mmCIF file of C-alpha atoms in Angstrom:
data_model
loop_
_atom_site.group_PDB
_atom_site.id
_atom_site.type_symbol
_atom_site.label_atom_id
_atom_site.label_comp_id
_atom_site.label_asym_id
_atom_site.label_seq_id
_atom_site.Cartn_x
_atom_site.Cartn_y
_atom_site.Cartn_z
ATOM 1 C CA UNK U 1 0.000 0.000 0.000
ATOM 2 C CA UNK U 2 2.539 2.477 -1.223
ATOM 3 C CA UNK U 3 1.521 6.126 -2.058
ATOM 4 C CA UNK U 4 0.992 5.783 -5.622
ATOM 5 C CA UNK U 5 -1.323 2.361 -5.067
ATOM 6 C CA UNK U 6 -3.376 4.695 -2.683
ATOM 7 C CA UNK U 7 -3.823 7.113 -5.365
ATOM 8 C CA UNK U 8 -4.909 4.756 -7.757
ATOM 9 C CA UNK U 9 -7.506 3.251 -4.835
ATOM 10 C CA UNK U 10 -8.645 6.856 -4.478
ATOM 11 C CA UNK U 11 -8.803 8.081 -8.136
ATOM 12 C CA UNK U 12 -11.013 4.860 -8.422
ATOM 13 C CA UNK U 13 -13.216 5.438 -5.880
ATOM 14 C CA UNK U 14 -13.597 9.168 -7.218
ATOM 15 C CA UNK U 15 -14.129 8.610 -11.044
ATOM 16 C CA UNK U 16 -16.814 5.929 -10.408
ATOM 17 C CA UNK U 17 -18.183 7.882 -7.233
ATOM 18 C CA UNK U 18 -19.239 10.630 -9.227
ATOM 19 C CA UNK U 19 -20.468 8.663 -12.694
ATOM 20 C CA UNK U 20 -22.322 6.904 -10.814
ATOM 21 C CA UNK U 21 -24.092 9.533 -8.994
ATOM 22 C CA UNK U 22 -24.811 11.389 -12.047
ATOM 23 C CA UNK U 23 -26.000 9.048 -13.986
ATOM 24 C CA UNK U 24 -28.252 7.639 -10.729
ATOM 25 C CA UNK U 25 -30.002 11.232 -10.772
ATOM 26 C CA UNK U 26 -30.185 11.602 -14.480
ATOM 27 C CA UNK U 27 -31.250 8.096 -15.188
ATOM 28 C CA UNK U 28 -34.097 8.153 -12.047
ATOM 29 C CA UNK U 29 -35.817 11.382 -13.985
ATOM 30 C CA UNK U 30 -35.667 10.285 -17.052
ATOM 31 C CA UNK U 31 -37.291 6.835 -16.250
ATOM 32 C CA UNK U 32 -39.929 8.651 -14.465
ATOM 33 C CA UNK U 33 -40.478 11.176 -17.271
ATOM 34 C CA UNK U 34 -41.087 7.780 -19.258
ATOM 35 C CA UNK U 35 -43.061 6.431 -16.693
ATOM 36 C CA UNK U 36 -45.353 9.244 -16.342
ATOM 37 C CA UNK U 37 -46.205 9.121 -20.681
ATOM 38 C CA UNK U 38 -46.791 5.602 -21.262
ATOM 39 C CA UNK U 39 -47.141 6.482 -25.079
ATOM 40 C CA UNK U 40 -45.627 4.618 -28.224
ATOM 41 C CA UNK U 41 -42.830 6.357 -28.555
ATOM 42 C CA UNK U 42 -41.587 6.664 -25.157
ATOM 43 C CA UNK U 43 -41.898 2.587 -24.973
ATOM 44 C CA UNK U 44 -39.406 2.671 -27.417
ATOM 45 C CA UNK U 45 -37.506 5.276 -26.198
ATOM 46 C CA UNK U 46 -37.132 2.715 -22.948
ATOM 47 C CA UNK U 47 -36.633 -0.107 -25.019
ATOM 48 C CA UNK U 48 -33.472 1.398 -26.994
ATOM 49 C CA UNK U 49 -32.070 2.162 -23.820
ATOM 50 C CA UNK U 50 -32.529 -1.412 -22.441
ATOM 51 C CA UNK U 51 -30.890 -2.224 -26.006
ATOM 52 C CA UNK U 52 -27.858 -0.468 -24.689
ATOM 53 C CA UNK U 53 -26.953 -2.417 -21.427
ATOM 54 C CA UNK U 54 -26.096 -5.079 -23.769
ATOM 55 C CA UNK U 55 -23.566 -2.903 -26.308
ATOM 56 C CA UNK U 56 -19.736 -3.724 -25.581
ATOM 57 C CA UNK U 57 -18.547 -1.570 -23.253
ATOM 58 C CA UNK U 58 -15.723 -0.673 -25.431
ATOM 59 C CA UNK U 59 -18.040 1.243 -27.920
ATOM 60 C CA UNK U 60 -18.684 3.711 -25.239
ATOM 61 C CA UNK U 61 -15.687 4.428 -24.690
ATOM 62 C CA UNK U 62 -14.811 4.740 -28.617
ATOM 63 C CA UNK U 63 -17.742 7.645 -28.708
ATOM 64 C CA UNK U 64 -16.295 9.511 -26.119
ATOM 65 C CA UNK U 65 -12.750 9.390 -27.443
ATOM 66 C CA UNK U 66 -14.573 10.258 -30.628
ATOM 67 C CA UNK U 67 -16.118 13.324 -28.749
ATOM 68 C CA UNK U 68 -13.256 14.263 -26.969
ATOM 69 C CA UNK U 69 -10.464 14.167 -29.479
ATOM 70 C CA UNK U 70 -9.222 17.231 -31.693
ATOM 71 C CA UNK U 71 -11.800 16.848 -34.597
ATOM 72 C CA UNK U 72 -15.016 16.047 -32.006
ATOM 73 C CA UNK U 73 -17.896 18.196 -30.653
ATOM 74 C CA UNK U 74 -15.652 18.693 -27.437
ATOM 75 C CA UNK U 75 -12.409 18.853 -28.816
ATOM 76 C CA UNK U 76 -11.632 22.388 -27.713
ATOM 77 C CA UNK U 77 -12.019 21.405 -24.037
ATOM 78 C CA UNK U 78 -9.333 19.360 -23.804
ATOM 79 C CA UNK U 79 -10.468 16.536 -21.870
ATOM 80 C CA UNK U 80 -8.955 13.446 -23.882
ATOM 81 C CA UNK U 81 -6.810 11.504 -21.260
ATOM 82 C CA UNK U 82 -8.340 13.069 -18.044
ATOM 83 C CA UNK U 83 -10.329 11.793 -15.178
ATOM 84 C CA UNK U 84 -13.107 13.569 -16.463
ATOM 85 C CA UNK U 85 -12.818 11.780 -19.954
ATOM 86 C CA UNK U 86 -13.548 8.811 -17.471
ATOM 87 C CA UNK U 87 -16.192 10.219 -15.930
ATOM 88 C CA UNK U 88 -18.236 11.308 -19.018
ATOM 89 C CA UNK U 89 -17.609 7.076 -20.477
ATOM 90 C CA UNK U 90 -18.896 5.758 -17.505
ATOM 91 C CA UNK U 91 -21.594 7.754 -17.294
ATOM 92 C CA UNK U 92 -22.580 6.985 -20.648
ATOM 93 C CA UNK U 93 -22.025 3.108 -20.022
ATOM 94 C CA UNK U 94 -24.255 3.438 -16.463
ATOM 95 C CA UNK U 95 -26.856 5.418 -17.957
ATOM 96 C CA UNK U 96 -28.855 2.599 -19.494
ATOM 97 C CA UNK U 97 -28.721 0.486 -17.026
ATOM 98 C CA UNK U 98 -29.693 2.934 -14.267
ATOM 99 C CA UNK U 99 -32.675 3.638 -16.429
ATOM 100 C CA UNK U 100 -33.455 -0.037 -17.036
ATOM 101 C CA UNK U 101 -33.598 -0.961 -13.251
ATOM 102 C CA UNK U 102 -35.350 2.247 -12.355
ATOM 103 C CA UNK U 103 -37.948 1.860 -14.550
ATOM 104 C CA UNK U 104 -38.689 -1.937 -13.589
ATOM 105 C CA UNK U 105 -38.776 -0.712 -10.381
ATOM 106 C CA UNK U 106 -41.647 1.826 -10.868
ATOM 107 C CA UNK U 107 -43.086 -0.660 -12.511
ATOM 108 C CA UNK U 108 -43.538 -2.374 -9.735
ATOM 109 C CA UNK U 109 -44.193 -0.071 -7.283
ATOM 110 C CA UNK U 110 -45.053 3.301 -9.429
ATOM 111 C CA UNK U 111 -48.715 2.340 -10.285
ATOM 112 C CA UNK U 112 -49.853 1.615 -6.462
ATOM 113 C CA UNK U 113 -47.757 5.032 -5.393
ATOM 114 C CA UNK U 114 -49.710 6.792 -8.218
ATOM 115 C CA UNK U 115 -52.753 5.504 -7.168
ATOM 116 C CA UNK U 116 -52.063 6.424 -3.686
ATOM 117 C CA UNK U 117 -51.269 10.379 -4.995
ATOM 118 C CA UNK U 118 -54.530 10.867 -7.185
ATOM 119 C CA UNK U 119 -56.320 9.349 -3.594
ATOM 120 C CA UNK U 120 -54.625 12.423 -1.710
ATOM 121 C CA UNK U 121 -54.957 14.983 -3.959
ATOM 122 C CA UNK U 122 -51.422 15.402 -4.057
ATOM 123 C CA UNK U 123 -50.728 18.047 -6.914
ATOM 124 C CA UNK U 124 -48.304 17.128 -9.976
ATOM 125 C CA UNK U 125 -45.792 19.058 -9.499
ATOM 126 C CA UNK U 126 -44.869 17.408 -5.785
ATOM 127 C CA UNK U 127 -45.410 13.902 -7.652
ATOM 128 C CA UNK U 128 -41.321 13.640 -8.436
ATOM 129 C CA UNK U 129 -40.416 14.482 -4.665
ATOM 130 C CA UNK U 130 -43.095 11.821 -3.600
ATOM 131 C CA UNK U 131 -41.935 8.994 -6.122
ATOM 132 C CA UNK U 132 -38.203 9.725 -4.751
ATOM 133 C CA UNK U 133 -39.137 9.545 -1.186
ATOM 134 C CA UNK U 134 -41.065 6.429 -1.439
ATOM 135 C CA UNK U 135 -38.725 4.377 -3.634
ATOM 136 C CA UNK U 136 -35.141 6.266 -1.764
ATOM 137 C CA UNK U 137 -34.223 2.796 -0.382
ATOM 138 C CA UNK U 138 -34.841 0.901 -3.323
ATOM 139 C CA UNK U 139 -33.213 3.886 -5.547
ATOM 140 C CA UNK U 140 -30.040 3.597 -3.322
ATOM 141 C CA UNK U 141 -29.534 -0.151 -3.979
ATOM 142 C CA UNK U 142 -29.913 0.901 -7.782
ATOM 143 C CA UNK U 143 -26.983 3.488 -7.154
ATOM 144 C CA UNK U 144 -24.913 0.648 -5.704
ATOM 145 C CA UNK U 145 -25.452 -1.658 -8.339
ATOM 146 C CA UNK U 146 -24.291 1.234 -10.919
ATOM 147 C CA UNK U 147 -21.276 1.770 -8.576
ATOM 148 C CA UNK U 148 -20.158 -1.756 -8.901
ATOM 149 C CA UNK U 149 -20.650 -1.654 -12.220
ATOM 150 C CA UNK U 150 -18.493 1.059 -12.900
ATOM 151 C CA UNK U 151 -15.806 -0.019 -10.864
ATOM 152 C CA UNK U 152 -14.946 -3.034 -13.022
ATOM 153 C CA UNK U 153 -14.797 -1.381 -16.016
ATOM 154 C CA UNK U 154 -11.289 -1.574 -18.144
ATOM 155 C CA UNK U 155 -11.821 -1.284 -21.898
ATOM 156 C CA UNK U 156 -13.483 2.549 -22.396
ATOM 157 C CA UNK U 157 -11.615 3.722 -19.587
ATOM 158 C CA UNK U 158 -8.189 2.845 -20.825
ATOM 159 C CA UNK U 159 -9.249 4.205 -24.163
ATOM 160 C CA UNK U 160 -10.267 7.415 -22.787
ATOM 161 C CA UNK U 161 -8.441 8.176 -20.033
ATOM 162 C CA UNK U 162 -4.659 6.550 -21.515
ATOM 163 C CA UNK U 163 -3.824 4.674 -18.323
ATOM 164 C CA UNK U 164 -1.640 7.504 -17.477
ATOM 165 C CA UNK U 165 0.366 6.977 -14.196
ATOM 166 C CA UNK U 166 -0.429 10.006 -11.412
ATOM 167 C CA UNK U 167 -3.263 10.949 -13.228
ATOM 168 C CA UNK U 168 -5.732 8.448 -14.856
ATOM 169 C CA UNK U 169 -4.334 4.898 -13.874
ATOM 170 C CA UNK U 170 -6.930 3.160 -11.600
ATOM 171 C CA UNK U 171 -7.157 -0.368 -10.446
ATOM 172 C CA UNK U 172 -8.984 -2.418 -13.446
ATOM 173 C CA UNK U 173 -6.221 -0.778 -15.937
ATOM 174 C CA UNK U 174 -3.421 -0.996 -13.316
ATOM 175 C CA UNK U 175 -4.380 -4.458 -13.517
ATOM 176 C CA UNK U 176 -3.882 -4.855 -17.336
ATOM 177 C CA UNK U 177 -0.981 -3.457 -17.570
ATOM 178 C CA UNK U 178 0.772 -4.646 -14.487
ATOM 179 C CA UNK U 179 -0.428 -8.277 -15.595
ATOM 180 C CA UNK U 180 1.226 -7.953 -19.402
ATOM 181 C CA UNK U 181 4.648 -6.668 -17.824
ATOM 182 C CA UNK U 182 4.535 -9.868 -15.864
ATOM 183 C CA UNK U 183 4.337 -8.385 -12.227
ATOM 184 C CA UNK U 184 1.528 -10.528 -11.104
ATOM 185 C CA UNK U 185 2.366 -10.066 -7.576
ATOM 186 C CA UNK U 186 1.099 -6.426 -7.738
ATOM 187 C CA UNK U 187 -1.674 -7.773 -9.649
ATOM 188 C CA UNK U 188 -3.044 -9.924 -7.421
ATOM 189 C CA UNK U 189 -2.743 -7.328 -4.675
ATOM 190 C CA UNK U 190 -4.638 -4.371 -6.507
ATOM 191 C CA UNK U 191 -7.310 -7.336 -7.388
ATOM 192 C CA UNK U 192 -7.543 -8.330 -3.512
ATOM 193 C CA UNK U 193 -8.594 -4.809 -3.281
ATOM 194 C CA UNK U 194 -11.008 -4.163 -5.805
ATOM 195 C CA UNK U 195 -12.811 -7.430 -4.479
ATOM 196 C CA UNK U 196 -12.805 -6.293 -1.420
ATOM 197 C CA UNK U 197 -14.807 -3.666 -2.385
ATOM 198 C CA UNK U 198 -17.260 -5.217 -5.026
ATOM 199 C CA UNK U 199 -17.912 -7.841 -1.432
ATOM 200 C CA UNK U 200 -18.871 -5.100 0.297
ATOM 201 C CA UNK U 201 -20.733 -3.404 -2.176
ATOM 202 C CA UNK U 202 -22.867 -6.833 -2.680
ATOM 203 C CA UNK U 203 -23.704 -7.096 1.172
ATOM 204 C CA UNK U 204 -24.629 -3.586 1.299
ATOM 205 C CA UNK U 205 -26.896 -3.979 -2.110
ATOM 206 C CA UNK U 206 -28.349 -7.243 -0.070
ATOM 207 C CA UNK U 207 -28.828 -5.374 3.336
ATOM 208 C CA UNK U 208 -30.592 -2.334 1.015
ATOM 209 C CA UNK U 209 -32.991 -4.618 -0.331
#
């Protein structure tokens, strides 16, 4: 546990931390916007993102890089080869699936919560507070799930972020490239850590539900 295995623990934790919030909060509204117009075209809408959770995760990471670089919409910002390059992929990659489990989940529950509402007059524009604090527990096991999920991911993030050491290396590309230089010691140890972690998030996604 040197300093520079500490930073990549950290940079981890922080890159994943925040994609995962964002696209928690993003993905929760936008499944509820769906939920609330159960039209044609916002069935599709949710089935195109279920589509997604089954894309490679590589290709995610290709369309950011393809953002990011010198000839993309976002070129001028600079952001190729930054944490925040790995940020925007992940987000992109949790996105889908945050919206896929959210909006199972108010399938399940969202009816008999509506239902409940329209009972107590409660007006429309309090509905999104209501459907949050009624599903919070539920919506936090969601968030954990996308957490784990974003912690494992290799492919777009060494695309986008370069694996660069001190600045975008974290564990799952540590991992690769520690592995193909042969030092399997250091290997093992940075995997003892990230399973650590995916353990713990499990138990805490089974003591949420």
């Amino acid at each position: 546990m040197d300093k520079e295995i500490i930073e990549i623990v950290l940079l981890s934790l922080f890159v994943t931390g925040v994609a995962s919030i964002l696209s928690s909060i993003v993905g929760f509204f936008i499944s509820l916007g769906l939920f609330f117009r159960k039209d044609k075209i916002f069935k599709k809408i949710l089935e195109f993102f279920r589509a997604l959770t089954g894309v490679p995760t590589i290709i995610f990471g290709l369309v950011v890089l393809l953002m990011l670089s010198r000839r993309g919409i976002l070129g001028p910002l600079n952001l190729l080869f930054t944490p925040t390059a790995i940020i925007i992929a992940q987000f992109l990659l949790l996105l889908p699936l945050v919206i896929t489990l959210c909006s199972e989940l108010l399938e399940d529950d969202g009816s008999r919560i509506l239902t409940t509402c329209k009972i107590l007059h409660i007006p429309s524009n309090k509905l999104n507070r209501v459907f949050f604090r009624e599903l919070k527990t539920r919506f936090l096991g969601i968030f954990l799930v996308a957490f784990a999920r974003g912690i494992s991911e290799v492919g777009s993030v060494m695309l986008v972020g370069g694996n660069i050491k001190g600045h975008t290396r974290v564990m799952t590309t540590y991992i690769a490239l520690s592995t193909s230089m042969g030092n399997y010691n250091t290997s093992l140890g940075i995997a003892l850590i990230l399973f650590s972690i995916s353990f713990l998030l499990n138990f805490l996604i089974k003591w949420v539900k």
